Coordinates of C-alpha atoms in Angstrom, one line a residue:
X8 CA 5.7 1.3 -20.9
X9 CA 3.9 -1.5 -22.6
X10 CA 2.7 -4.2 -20.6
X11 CA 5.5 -7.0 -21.3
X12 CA 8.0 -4.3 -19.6
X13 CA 6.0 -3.4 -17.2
X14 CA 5.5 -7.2 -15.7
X15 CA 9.4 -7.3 -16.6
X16 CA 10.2 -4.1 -14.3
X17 CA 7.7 -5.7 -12.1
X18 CA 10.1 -8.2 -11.7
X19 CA 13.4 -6.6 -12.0
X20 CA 12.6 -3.8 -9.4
X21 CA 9.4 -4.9 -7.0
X22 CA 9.8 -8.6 -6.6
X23 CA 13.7 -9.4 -7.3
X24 CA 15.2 -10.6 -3.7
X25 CA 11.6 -10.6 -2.3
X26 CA 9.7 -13.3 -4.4
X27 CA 11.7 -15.6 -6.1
X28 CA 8.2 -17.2 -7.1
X29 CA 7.0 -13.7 -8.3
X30 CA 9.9 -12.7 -9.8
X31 CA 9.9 -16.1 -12.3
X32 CA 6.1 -15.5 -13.0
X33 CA 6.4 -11.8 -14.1
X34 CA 9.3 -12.5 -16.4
X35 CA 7.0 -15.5 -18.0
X36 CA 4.5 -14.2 -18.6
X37 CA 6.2 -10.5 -20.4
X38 CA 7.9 -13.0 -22.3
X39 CA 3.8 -15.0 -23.4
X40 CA 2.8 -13.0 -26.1
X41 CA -0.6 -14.5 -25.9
X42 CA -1.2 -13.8 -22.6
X43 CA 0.3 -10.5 -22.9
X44 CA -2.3 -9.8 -25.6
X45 CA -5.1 -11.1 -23.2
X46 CA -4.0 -8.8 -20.3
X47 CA -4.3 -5.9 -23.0
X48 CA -8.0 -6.0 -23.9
X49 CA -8.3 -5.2 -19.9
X50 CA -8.4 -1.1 -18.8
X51 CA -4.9 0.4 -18.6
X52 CA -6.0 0.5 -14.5
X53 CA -6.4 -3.6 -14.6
X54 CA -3.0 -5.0 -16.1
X55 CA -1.3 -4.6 -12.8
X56 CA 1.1 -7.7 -12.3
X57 CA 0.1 -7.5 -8.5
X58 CA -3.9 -7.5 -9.6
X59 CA -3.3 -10.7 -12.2
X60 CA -1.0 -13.0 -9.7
X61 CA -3.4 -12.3 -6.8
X62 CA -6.3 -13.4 -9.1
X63 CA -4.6 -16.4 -10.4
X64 CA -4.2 -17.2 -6.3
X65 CA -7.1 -16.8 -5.6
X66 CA -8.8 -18.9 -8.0
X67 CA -6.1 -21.7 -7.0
X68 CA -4.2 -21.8 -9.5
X69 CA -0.7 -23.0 -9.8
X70 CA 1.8 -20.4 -8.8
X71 CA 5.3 -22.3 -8.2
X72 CA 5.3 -23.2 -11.7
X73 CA 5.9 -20.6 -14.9
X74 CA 4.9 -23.4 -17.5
X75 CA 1.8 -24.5 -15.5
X76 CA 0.6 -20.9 -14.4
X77 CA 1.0 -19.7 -18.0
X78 CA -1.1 -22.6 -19.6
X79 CA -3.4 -23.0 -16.5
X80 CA -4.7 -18.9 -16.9
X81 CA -4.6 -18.9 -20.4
X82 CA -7.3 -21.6 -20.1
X83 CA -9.0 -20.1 -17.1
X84 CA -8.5 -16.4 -18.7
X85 CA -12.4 -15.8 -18.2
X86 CA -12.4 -16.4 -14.4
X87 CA -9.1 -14.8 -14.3
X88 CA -10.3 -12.0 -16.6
X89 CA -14.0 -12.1 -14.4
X90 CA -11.8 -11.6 -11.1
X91 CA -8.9 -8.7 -12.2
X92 CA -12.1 -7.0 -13.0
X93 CA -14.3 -7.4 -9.7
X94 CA -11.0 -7.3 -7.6
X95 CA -8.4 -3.9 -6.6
X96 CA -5.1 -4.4 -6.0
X97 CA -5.7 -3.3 -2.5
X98 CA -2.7 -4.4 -0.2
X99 CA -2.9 -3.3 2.9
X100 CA 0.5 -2.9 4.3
X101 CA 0.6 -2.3 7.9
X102 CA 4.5 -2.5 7.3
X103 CA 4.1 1.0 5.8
X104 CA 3.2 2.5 9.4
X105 CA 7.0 2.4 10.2
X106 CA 8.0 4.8 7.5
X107 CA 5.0 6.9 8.8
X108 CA 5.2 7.0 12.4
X109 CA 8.5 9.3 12.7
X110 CA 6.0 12.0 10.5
X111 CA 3.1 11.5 12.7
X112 CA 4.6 11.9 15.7
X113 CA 6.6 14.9 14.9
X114 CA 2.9 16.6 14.6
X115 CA 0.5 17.9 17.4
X116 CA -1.2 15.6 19.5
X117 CA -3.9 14.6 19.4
X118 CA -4.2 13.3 16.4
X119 CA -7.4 12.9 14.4
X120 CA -6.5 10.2 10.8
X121 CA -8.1 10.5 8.0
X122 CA -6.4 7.7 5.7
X123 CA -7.2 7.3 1.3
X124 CA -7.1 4.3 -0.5
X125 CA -7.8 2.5 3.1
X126 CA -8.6 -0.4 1.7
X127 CA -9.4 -2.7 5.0
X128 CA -8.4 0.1 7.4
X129 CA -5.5 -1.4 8.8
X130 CA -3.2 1.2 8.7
X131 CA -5.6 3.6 10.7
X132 CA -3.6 2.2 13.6
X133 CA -0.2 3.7 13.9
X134 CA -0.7 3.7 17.8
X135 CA -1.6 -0.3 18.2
X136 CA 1.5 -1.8 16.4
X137 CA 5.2 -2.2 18.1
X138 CA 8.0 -1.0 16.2
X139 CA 11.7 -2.1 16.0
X140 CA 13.9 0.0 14.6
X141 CA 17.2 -1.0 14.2
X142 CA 19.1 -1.8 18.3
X143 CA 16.8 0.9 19.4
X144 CA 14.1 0.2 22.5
X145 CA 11.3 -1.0 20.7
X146 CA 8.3 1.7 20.2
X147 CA 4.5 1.1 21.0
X148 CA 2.5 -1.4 22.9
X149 CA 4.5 -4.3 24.2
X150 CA 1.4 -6.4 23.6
X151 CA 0.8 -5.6 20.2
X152 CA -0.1 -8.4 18.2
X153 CA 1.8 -6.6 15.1
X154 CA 5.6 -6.0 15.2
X155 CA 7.2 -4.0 12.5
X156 CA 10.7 -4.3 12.1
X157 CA 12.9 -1.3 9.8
X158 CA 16.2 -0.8 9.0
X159 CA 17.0 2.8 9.2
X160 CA 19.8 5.8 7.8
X161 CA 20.2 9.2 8.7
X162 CA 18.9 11.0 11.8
X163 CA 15.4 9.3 11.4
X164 CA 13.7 10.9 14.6
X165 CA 12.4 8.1 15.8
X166 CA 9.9 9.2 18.3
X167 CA 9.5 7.9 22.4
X168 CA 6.3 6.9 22.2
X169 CA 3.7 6.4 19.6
X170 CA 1.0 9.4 18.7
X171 CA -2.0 9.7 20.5
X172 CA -4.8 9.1 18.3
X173 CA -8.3 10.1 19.4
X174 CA -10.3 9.5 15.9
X175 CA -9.6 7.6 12.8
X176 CA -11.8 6.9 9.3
X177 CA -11.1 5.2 6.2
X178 CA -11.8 6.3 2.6
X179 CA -11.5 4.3 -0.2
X180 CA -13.7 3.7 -3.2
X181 CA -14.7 0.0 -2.4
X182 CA -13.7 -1.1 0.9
X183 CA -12.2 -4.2 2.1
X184 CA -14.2 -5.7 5.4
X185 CA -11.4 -7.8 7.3
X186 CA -14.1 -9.3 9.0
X187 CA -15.7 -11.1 6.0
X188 CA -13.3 -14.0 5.4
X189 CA -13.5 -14.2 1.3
X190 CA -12.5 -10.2 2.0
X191 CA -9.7 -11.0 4.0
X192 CA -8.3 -14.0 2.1
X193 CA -8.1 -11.9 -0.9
X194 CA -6.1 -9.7 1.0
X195 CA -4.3 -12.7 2.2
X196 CA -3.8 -13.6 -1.7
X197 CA -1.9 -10.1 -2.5
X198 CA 1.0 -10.9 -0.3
X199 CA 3.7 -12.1 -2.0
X200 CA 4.6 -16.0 -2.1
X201 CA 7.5 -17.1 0.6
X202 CA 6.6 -13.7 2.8
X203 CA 6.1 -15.3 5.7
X204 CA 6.1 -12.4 7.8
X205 CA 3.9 -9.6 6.0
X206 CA 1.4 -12.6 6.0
X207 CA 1.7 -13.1 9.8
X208 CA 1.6 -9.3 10.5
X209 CA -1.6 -9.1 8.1
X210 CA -3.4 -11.4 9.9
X211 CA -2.4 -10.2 13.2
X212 CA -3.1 -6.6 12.3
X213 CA -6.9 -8.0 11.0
X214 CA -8.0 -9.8 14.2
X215 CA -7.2 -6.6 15.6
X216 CA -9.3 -4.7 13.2
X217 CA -12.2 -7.5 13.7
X218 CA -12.4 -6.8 17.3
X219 CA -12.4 -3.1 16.7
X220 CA -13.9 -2.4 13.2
X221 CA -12.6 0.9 11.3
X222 CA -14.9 3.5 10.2
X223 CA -14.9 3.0 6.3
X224 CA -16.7 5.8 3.8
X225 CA -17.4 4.8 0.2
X226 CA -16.4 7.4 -1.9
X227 CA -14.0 9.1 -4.2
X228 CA -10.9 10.3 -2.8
X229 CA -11.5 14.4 -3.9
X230 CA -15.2 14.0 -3.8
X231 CA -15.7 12.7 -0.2
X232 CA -12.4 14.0 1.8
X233 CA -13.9 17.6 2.4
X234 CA -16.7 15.9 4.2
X235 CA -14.9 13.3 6.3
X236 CA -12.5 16.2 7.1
X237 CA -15.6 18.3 9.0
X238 CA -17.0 15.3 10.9
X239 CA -13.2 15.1 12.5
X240 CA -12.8 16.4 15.8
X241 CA -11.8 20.0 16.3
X242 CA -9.7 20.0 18.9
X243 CA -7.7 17.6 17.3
X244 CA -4.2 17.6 14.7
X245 CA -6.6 16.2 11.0
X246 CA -3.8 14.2 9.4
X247 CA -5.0 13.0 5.2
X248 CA -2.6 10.4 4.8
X249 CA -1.9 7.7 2.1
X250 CA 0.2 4.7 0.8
X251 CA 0.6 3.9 -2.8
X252 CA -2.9 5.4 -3.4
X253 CA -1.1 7.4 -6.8
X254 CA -1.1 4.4 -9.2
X255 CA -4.3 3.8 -8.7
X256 CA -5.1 7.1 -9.9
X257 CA -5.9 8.9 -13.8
X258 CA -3.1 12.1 -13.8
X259 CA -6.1 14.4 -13.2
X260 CA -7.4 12.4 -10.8
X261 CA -4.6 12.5 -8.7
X262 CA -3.6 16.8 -9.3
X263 CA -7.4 17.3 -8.2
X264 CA -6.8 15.0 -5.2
X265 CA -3.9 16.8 -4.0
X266 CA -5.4 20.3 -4.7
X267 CA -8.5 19.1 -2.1
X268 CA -5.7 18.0 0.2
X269 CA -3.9 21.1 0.1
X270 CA -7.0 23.3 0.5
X271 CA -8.6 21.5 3.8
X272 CA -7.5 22.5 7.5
X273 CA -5.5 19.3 7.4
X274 CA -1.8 18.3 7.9
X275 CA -1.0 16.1 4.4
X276 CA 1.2 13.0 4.8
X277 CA 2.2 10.8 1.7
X278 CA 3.8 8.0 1.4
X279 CA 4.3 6.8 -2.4
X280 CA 6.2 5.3 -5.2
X281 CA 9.2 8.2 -6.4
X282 CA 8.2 9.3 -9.7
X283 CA 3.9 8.7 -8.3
X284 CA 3.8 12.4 -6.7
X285 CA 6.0 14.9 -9.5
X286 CA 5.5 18.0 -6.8
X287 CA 6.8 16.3 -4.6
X288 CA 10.0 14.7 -6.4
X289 CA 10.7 17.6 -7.6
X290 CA 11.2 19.0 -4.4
X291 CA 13.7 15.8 -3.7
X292 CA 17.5 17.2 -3.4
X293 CA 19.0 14.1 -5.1
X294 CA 16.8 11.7 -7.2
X295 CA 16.5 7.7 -6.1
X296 CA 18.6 5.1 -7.3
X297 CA 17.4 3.4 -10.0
X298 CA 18.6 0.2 -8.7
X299 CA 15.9 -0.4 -5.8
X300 CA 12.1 0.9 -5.8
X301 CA 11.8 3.7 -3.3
X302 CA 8.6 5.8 -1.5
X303 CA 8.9 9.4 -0.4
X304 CA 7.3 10.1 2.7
X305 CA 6.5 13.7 2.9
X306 CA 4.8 16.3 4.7
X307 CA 2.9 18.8 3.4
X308 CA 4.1 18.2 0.2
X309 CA 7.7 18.5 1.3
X310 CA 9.8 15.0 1.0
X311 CA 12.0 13.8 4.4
X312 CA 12.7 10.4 3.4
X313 CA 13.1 7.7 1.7
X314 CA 11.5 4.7 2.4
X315 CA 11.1 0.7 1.5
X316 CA 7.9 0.1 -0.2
X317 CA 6.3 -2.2 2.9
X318 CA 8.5 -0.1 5.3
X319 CA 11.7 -2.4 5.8
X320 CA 14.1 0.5 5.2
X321 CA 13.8 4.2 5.7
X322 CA 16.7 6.7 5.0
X323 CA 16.0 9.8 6.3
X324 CA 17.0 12.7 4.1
X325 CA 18.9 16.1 5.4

């Protein structure tokens, strides 16, 4: 799709019932054929609406506006433009965890996590955060400063307990150190306006992560995964997992990622966008509605869910 209906999907599908703020921006600015124009001398990779509204954010500029943000980055376009290409769309999603955790903990313990597209390293720690699902007992420290709330369908099996996890790293190709503050308030900047709580739960998840830094690796995701793979432990359950890693990805970037995945010692857990992983929709018995934007968590390549795309919902398949 061209870039207009790509900020207008944006808004139609992602933001619509989320971001009321968002969702006004995204149509504004598919419908500013100047800007539009501006956004299209950027790489394919940089005309995200997620990577321009952040930047726009970040800068301070005005975003409860569509008049004033259009006019006020059309003059600022060079420090916008400067920014979407310095800066990843990097959201870091600990909300995510909750459509992962029935996977993880369905797998042999204990586990060793090996997570792709880390970005600050925040989901590394399935086993730190409290989960609500539906009326059920809550799951997972009671003292968790994190508490993830999802709606659920179908026999999701959610677990007892969370995983035991005896080793965790990061990969990602330019990694986000929560413990820098410009770091973390650009992370603070890719939430979405009037999400109160995926801020809060961000921030919570972060101090966490400041007290106890992740192990982050530099690197490209099929390049350096067969190495962080042997420095796991061996007694241990190597899980390769990732969340919305695929757009970020060239097509042969991503069929070479997934054939390193599937030829490591390692248990392959994915969690992205429907149409982002074709093996594994393919595999899906029914497709998604086209109404709502849906994830496929899947194991091994094999699809047993559907999921929210910051984990609110999940409807298990089957």
């Amino acid at each position: 799709m061209d870039t207009a209906e790509r900020y207008r999907v944006f808004a139609e599908r992602e933001v619509r019932g989320h971001s009321p703020a968002y969702e006004d921006l995204a149509r504004a600015v598919a419908a500013a054929p100047g800007l539009v124009g501006l956004i299209d001398e950027l790489p394919p990779i940089k005309r995200q609406p997620n990577l321009l509204l952040a930047s726009v954010r970040f800068l301070g500029g005005p975003w409860d506006d569509p008049a004033a943000f259009l006019a006020w980055t059309v003059h600022e376009w060079e420090r916008v433009r400067a920014t979407m290409l310095a800066r990843r769309t990097q959201t870091n999603e600990v909300g995510r965890c909750a459509a992962l955790l029935p996977v993880l903990a369905s797998l042999p313990e204990p586990l060793a996590l090996i997570e792709v597209g880390t970005s600050g390293g925040l989901c590394l720690y399935p086993d730190r955060y409290r989960y609500q699902y539906d009326d059920r007992p809550a799951v997972g420290p009671a003292d968790s400063p994190v508490v993830l709330a999802c709606r659920t369908d179908g026999a999701v099996p959610v677990p007892e307990r969370v995983p035991r996890v005896v080793w965790r790293a990061g990969l990602d190709l330019d990694p986000v150190d929560v413990r820098d503050d410009e770091a973390l308030r650009w992370l603070e900047c890719l939430v979405w306006p009037e999400q109160a709580d995926r801020l809060e739960r961000l921030r919570g998840a972060a101090g966490m992560a400041r007290r106890e830094p992740p192990e982050l690796v530099r690197g490209e995701a099929a390049e350096a995964l067969p190495g962080l793979v042997a420095r796991a432990p061996r007694d241990a359950t190597v899980v390769v997992f990732h969340s919305a890693l695929m757009p970020y990805l060239e097509p042969e970037e991503r069929d070479r990622f997934v054939a390193t995945v599937r030829s490591l010692p390692v248990r392959w857990v994915s969690n992205e966008g429907s149409p982002r992983l074709p093996s594994v929709l393919a595999r899906l018995g029914r497709p998604p509605s086209p109404d709502r934007l849906a994830f496929l968590p899947a194991l091994d390549g094999e699809p047993l869910a559907m999921a929210g795309p910051h984990g609110e919902w999940l409807d298990w398949l089957g």
